[in-house]
Coordinates of C-alpha atoms and ligand atoms in Angstrom, one line a residue:
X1 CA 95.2 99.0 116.6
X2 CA 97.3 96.1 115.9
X3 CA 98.0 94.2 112.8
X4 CA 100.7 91.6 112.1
X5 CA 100.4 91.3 107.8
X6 CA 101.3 87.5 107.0
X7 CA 102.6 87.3 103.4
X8 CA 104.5 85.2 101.5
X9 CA 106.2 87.9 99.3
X10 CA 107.4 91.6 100.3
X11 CA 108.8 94.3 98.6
X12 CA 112.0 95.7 98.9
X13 CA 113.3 92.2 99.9
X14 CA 111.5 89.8 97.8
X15 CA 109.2 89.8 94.6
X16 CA 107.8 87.7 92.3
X17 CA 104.8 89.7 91.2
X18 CA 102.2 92.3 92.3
X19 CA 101.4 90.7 95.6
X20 CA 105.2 91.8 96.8
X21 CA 104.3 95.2 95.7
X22 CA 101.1 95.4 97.8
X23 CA 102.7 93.8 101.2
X24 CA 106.0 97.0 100.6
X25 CA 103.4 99.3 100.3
X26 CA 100.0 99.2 102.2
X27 CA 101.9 98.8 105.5
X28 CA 103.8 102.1 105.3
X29 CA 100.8 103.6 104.3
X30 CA 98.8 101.9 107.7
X31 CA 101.1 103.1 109.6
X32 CA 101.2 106.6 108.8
X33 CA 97.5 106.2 109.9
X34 CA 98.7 105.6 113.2
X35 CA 98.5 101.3 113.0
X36 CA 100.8 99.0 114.8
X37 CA 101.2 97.4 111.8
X38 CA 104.1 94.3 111.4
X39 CA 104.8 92.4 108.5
X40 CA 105.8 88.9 109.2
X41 CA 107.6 86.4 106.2
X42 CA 110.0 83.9 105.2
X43 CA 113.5 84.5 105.4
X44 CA 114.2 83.4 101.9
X45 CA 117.9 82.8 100.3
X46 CA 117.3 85.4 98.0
X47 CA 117.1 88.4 100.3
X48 CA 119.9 90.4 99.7
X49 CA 122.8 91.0 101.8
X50 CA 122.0 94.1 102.9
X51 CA 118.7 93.4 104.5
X52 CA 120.0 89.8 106.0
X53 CA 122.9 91.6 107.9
X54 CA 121.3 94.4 109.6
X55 CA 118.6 91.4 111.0
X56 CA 118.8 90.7 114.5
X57 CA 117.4 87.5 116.3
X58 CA 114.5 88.3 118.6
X59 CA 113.4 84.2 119.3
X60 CA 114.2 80.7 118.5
X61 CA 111.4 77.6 119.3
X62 CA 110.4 74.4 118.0
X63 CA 107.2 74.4 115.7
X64 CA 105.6 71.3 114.9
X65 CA 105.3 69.7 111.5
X66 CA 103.2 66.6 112.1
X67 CA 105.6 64.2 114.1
X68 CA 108.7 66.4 114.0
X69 CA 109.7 69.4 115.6
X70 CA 111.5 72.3 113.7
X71 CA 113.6 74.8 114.1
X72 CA 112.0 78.4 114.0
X73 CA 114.3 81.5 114.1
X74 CA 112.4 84.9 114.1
X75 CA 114.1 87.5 112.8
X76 CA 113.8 91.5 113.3
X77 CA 114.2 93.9 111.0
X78 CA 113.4 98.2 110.7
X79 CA 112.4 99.4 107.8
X80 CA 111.0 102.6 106.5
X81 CA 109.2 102.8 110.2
X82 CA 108.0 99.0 109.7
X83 CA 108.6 96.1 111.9
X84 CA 109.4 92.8 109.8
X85 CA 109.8 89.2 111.1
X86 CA 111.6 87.0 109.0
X87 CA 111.0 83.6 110.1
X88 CA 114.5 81.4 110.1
X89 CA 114.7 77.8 108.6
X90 CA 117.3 77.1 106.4
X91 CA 116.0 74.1 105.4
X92 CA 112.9 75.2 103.9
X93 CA 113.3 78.8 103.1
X94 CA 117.0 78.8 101.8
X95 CA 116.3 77.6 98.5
X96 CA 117.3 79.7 95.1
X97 CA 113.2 80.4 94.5
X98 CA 110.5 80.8 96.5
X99 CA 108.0 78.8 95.3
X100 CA 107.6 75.3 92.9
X101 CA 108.9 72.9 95.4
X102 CA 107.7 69.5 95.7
X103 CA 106.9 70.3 99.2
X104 CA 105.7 73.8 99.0
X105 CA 102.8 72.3 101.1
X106 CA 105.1 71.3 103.7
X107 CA 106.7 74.5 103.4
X108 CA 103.3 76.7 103.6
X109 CA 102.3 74.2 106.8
X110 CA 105.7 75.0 109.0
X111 CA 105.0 78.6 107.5
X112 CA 101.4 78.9 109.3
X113 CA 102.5 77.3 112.4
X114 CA 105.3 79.7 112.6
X115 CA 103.2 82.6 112.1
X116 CA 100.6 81.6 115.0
X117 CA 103.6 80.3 117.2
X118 CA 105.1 83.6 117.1
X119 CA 103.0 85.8 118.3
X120 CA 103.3 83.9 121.7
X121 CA 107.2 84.2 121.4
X122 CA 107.1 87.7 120.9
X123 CA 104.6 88.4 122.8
X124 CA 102.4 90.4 120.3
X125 CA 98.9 89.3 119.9
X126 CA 97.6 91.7 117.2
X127 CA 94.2 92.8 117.3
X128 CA 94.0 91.3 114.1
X129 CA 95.8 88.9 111.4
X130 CA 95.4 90.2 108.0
X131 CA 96.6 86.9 105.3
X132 CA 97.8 87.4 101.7
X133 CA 96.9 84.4 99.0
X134 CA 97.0 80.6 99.4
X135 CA 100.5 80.4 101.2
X136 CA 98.9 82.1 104.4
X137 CA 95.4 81.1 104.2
X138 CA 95.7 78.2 106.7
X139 CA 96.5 80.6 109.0
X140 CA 92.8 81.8 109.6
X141 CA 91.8 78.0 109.6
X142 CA 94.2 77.1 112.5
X143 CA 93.4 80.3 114.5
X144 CA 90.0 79.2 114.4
X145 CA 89.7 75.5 114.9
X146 CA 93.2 75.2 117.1
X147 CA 94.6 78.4 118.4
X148 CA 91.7 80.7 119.4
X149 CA 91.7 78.0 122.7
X150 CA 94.6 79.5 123.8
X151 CA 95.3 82.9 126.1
X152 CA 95.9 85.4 123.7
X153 CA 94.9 84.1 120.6
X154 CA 90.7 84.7 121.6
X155 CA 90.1 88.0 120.2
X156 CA 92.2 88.1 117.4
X157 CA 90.7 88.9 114.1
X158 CA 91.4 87.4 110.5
X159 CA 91.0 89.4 107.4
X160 CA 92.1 87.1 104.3
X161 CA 92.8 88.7 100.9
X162 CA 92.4 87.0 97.9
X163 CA 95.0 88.6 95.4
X164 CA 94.7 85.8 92.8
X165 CA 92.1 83.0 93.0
X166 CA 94.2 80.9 90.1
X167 CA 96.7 79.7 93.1
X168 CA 95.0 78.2 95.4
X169 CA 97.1 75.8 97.4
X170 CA 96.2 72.0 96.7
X171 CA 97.6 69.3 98.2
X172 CA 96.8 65.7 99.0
X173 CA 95.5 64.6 102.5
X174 CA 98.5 63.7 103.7
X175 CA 99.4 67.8 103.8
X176 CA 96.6 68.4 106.3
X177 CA 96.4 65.1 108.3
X178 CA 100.6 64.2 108.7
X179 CA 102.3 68.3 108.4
X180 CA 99.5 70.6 110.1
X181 CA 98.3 67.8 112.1
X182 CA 94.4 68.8 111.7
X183 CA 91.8 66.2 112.9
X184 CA 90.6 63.9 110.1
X185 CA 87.1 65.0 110.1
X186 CA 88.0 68.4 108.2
X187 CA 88.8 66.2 105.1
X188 CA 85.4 67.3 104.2
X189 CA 83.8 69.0 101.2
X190 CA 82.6 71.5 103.8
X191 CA 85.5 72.0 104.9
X192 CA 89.4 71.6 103.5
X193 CA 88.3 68.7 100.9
X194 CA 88.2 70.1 97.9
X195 CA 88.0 67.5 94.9
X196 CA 89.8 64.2 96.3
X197 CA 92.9 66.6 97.7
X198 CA 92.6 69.6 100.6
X199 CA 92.5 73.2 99.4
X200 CA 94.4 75.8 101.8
X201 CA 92.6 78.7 100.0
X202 CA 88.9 76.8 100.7
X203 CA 90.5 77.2 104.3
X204 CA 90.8 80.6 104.4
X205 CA 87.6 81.8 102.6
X206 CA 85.5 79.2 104.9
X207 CA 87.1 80.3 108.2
X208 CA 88.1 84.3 108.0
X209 CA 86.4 86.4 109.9
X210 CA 86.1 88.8 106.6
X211 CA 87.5 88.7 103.2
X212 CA 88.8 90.9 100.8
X213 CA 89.6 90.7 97.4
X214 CA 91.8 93.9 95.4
X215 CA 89.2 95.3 93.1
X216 CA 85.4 96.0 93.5
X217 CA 84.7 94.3 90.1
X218 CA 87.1 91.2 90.9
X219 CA 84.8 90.9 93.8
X220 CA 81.5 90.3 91.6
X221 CA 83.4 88.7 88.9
X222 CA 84.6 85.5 91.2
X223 CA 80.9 85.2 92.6
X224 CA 80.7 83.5 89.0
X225 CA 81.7 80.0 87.6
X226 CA 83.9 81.7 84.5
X227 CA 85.8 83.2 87.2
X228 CA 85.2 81.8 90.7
X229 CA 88.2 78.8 90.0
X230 CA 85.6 76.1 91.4
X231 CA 85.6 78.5 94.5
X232 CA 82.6 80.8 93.6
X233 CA 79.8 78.7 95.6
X234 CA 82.1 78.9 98.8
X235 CA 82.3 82.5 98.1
X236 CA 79.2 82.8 97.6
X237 CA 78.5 81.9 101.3
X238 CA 80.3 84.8 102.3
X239 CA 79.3 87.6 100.2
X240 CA 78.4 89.5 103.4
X241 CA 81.8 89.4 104.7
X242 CA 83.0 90.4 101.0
X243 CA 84.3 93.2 99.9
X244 CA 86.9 94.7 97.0
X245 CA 89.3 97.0 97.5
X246 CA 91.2 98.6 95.5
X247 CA 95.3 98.7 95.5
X248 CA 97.2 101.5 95.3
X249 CA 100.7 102.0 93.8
X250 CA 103.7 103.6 96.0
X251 CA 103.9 106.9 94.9
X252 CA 106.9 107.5 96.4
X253 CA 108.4 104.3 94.4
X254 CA 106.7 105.6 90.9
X255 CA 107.4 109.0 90.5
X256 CA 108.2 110.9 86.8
X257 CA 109.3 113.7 88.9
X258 CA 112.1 111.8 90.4
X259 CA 113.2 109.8 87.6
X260 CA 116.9 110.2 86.1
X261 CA 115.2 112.9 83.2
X262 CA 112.1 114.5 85.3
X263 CA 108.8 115.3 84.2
X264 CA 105.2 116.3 85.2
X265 CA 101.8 116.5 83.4
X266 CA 101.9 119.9 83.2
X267 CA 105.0 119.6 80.8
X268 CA 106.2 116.7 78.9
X269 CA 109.8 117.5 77.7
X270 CA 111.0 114.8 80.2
X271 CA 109.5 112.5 78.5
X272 CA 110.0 113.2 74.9
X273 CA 113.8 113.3 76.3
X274 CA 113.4 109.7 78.0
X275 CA 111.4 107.9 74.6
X276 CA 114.2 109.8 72.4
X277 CA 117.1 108.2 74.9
X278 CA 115.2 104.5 75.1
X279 CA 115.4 104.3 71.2
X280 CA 118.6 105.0 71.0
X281 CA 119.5 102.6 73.7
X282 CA 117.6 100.0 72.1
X283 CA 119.2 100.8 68.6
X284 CA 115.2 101.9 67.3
X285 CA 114.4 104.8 64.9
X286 CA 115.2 107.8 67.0
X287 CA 111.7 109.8 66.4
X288 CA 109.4 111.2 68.9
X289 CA 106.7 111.0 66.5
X290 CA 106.4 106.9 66.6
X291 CA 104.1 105.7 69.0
X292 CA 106.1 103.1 71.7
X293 CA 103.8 100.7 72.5
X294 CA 104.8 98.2 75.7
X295 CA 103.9 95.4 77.4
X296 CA 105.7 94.7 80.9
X297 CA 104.3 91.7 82.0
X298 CA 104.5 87.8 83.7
X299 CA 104.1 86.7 80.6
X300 CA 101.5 84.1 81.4
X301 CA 97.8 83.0 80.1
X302 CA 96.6 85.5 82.6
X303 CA 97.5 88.6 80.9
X304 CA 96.1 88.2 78.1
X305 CA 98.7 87.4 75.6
X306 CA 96.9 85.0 73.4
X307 CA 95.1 88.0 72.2
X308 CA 98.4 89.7 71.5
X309 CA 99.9 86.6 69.6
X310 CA 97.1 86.2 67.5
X311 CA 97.0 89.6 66.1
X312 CA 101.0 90.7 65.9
X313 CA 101.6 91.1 62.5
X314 CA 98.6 93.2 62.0
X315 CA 99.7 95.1 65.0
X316 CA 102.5 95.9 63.7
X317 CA 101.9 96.8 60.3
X318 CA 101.1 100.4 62.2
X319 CA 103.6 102.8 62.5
X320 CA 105.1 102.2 65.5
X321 CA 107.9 100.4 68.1
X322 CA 106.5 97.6 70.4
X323 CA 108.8 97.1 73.7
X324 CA 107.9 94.3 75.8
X325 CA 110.0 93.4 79.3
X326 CA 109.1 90.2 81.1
X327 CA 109.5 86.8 82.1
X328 CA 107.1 83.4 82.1
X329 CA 105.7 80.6 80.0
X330 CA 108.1 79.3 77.6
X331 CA 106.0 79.7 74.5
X332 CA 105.6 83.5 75.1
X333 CA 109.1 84.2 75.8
X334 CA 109.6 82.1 72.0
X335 CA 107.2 83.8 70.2
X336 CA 107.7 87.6 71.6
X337 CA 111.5 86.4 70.9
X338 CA 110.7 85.5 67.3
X339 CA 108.6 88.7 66.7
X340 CA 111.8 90.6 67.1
X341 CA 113.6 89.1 64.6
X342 CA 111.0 88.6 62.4
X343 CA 110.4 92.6 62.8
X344 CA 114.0 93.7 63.9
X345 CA 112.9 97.6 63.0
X346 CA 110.6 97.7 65.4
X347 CA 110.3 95.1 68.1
X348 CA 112.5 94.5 71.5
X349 CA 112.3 91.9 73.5
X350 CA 113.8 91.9 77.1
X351 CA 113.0 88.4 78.9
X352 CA 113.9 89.3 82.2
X353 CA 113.1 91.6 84.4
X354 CA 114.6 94.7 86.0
X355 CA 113.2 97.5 87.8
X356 CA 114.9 100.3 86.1
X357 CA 113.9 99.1 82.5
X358 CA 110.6 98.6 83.5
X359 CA 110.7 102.1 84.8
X360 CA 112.5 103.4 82.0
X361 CA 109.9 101.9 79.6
X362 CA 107.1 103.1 81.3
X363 CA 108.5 107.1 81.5
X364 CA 109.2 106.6 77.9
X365 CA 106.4 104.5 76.0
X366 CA 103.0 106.2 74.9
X367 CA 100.7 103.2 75.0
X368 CA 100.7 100.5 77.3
X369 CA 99.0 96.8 76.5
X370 CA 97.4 94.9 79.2
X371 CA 94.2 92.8 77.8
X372 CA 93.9 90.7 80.9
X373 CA 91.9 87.3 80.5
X374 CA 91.2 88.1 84.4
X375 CA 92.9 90.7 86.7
X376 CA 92.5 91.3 90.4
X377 CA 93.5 94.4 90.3
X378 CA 96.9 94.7 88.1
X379 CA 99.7 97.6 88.9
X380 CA 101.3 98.3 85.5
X381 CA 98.3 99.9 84.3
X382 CA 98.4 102.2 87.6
X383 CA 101.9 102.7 86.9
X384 CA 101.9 103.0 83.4
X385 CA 99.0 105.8 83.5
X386 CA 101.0 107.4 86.5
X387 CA 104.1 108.2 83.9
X388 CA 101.3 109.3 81.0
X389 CA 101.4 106.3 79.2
X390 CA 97.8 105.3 78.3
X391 CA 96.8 102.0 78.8
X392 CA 94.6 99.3 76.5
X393 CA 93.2 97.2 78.7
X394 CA 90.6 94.4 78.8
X395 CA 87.3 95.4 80.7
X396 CA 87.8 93.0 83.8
X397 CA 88.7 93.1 87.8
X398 CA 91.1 95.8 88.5
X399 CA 91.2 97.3 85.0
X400 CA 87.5 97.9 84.7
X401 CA 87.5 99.6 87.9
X402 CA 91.0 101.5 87.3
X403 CA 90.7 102.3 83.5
X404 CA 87.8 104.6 81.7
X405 CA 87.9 104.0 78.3
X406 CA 88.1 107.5 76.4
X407 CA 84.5 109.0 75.6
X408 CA 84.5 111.4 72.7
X409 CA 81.5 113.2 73.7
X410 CA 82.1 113.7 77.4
X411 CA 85.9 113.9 76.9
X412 CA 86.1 111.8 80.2
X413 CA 88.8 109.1 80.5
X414 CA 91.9 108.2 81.4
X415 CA 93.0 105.3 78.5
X416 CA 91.4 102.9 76.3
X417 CA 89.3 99.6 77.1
X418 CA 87.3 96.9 74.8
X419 CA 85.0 94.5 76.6
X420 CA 85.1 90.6 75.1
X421 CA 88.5 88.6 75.0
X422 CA 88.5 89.1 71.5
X423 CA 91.7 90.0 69.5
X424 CA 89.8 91.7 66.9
X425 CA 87.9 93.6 69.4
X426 CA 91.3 94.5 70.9
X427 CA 92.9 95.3 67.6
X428 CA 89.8 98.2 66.9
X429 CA 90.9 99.6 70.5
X430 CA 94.3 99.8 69.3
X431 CA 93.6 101.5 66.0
X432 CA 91.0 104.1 67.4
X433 CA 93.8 104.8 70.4
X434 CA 96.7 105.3 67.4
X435 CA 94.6 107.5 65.4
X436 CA 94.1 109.9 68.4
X437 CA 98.1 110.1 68.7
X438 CA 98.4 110.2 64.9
X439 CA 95.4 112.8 64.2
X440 CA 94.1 114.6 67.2
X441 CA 97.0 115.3 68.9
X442 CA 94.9 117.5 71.3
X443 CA 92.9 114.9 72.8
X444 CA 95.8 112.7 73.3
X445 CA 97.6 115.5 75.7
X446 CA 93.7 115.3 77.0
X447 CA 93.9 112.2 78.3
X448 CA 97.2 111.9 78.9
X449 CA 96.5 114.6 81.6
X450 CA 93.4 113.4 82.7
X451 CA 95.9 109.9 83.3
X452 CA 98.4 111.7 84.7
X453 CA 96.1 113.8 87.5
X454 CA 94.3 111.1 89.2
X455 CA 95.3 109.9 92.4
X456 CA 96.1 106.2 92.3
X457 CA 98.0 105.8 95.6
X458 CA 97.4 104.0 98.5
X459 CA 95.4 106.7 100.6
X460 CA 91.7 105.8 100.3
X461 CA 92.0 102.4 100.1
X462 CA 94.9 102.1 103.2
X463 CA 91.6 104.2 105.2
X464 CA 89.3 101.4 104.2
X465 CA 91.4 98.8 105.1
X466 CA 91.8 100.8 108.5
X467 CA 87.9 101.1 109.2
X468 CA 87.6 97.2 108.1
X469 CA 89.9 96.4 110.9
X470 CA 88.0 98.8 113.2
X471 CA 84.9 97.2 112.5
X472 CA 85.9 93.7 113.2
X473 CA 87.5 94.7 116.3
X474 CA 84.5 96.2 117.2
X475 CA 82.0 93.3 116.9
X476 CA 81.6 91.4 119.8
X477 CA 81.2 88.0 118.1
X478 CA 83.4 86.7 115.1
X479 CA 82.7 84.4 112.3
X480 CA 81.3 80.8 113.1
X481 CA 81.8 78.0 110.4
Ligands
GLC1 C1 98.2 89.4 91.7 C2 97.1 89.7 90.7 C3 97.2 91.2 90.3 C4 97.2 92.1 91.5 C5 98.3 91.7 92.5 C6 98.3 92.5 93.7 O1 99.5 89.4 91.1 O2 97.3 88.9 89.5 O3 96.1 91.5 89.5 O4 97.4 93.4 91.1 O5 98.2 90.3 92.8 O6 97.1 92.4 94.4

């Protein structure tokens, strides 16, 4: 089986959020079940060095962007057993961010063109296409209305995933009728029109052959106006080529027992060890008997963090030291920033972000915050239970289906949940989970285990991925819209 992965955003070379993390480590996994699987992005400015030297040019072409042809370098490169095509223009991709250009549409257009152009150049017609998130999603569209006319292109199979239905790609006309050069009767609300502009996310969910989103419950949650983004009667067309998924984290990449002090469930000192270092780092009361509470986080509407600002002080009237590491909107940067001096005892804020803090926080905290307005499937709740921190989370997407809120008379769960977006709901959660680490120390080692034993890594849900593929290769006929 062949798959070429088409994603804006890949980890170790580029990341600005969960979607990076996904498109580093689903294909490694794919592969060790015996998939042809390449990964194919832009060859951004801020790749490091390291990874732009040992590149080597496999093809150079034109690709058109409405009127004008452009200059397409695709670039090779092995790692950890995966193929990755960088695709070369300076002009567009060597920039100091990825994304939050005026012509991010333009960008996206010579992107999708690139991507289908490609596989002719290389010669490598996969057996099936698998898109990531608005940037790609005009891929489908174009394979289906353009490219499937070609030699080559007529069997190949789209799978779209929808990683966050927030970003959705809108752009006027002028995007679809003068850069991808698509006929003027798709400006249509059953097609790309989508409220006066075009909508390269509309494109993808109308024209995939199947699409997946990252969590079972995000699935059934954007079926529904409150969450559907103005998309949720498209997708309600396609519920029978809908499915969730569940990520996985790299287990290799988040390991306790490989961290710079070790530990395992079976026997905590590693951690202790790591909470008493991170205090004293931070200048914090060194005492393992103060619960570390931490968010790391975009900080952005998404997660949640109204809930948070509206109930700080009482939060932290508790005994304990709140941590938070991230970067986003300006108002929560401000008021997380404020926080800490207004409570210099016992809050740190780190606006930023660094992969070995984040780490560090996560082997050393004992609760971790995440009350989600909406989550796909989030990764710091995976990652945070993975190191035996137990999570608080918000009963949506990815957390509901990741997170079972602790049940005193089963003993079953793996971390703490609360249902409405409520901060007084959310501030009871916190409480009950403080009173477990305060009082009954037991249980918390309980479900700190139970946390620390499951299996959150990409296995299952790589083999579903793999029998989705199967299946659609399978089928003689694909998806008509
Ligand atoms: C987006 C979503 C997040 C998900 C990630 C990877 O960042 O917001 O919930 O975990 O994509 O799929």
């Amino acid at each position: 089986m062949k798959v070429l992965f088409t994603v804006s955003e890949c980890v170790p070379f580029v990341k600005s959020g969960g979607l990076a993390d996904v498109a580093g480590a689903l294909p490694k996994e794919l592969r060790s079940l015996g998939t042809d699987i390449r990964v194919i992005l832009p060859k951004y400015g801020g790749i490091p060095h390291g990874f732009l030297s040992r590149m080597k040019k496999k093809k150079e072409f034109f690709v058109s962007v409405g009127w004008r042809n452009q200059y397409c370098g695709i670039e090779e490169l092995q790692h950890d057993g995966v193929t990755y095509y960088f695709v070369d223009n300076e002009y567009y991709f060597n920039r100091d961010r990825m994304y939050g250009y005026f012509d991010d549409g333009e960008r996206f257009s010579f992107f999708t063109r690139a991507v289908l152009e490609s596989m002719e150049a290389l010669d490598f017609y996969p057996d099936v296409i698998h898109c990531h998130d608005w940037h790609t999603a005009m891929v489908p569209f174009l394979l289906k209305t353009e490219y499937q006319g070609r030699p080559g292109y007529e069997f190949i199979r789209s799978v779209f995933t929808i990683h966050n239905l927030q970003f959705q790609g809108i752009f006027p006309k002028g995007v679809m009728t003068d850069l991808l050069g698509i006929p003027d009767h798709y400006f249509h609300p059953e097609y790309l029109e989508f409220y006066g502009n075009i909508n390269f996310m509309k494109g993808a969910l109308l024209s995939s052959d199947f699409i997946t989103t990252v969590s079972p419950t995000y699935k059934d949650e954007i079926l529904t106006p409150y969450y559907g983004e103005k998309l949720h009667g498209v997708l309600r067309q396609r519920t029978n080529q809908l499915q969730g998924i569940l990520n996985g984290i790299d287990d290799e990449v988040y390991n306790p027992e490989e961290g710079p002090i070790p530990f395992r469930s079976g026997n905590l000192e590693g951690k202790t060890k790591t909470k008493l270092g991170l205090q004293e780092k931070l200048n914090l009361e060194v005492n393992e008997n103060i619960p570390m509470v931490s968010i790391i986080s975009r900080l952005t509407v998404q997660k949640g963090l109204e809930l948070v600002r509206g109930i700080f002080h009482e939060m932290i009237q508790e005994n304990v030291q709140f941590v938070l590491l991230g970067t986003g909107d300006w108002e929560f940067e401000q008021f997380f920033r404020e926080m800490e001096s207004q409570y210099p005892d016992k809050v740190r804020v780190k606006i930023g972000f660094s992969e070995e803090l984040a780490k560090e926080i996560y082997a050393a905290s004992d609760l971790f915050l995440m009350p989600s307005k909406f989550e796909p499937c989030g990764l710091g709740q995976l990652i945070a239970m993975r190191y035996g921190v137990l999570p608080i989370v918000r009963e949506t997407g990815g957390l509901n289906d990741t997170v079972q809120s602790y049940d005193e008379v089963s003993k079953a769960g793996n971390g703490f949940s609360f249902k409405n977006f409520n901060a007084h709901d959310m501030l009871y959660t916190y409480r009950r989970a403080l009173d477990f680490y305060h009082h009954d120390r037991e249980t918390w080692k309980h479900i700190v285990q139970t946390a620390m034993n499951k299996d959150y890594s990409w296995a299952q849900s790589a083999f579903k991925y793999n029998q989705l593929y199967a299946d659609l290769v399978s089928r003689s006929e694909s998806h008509v819209f």
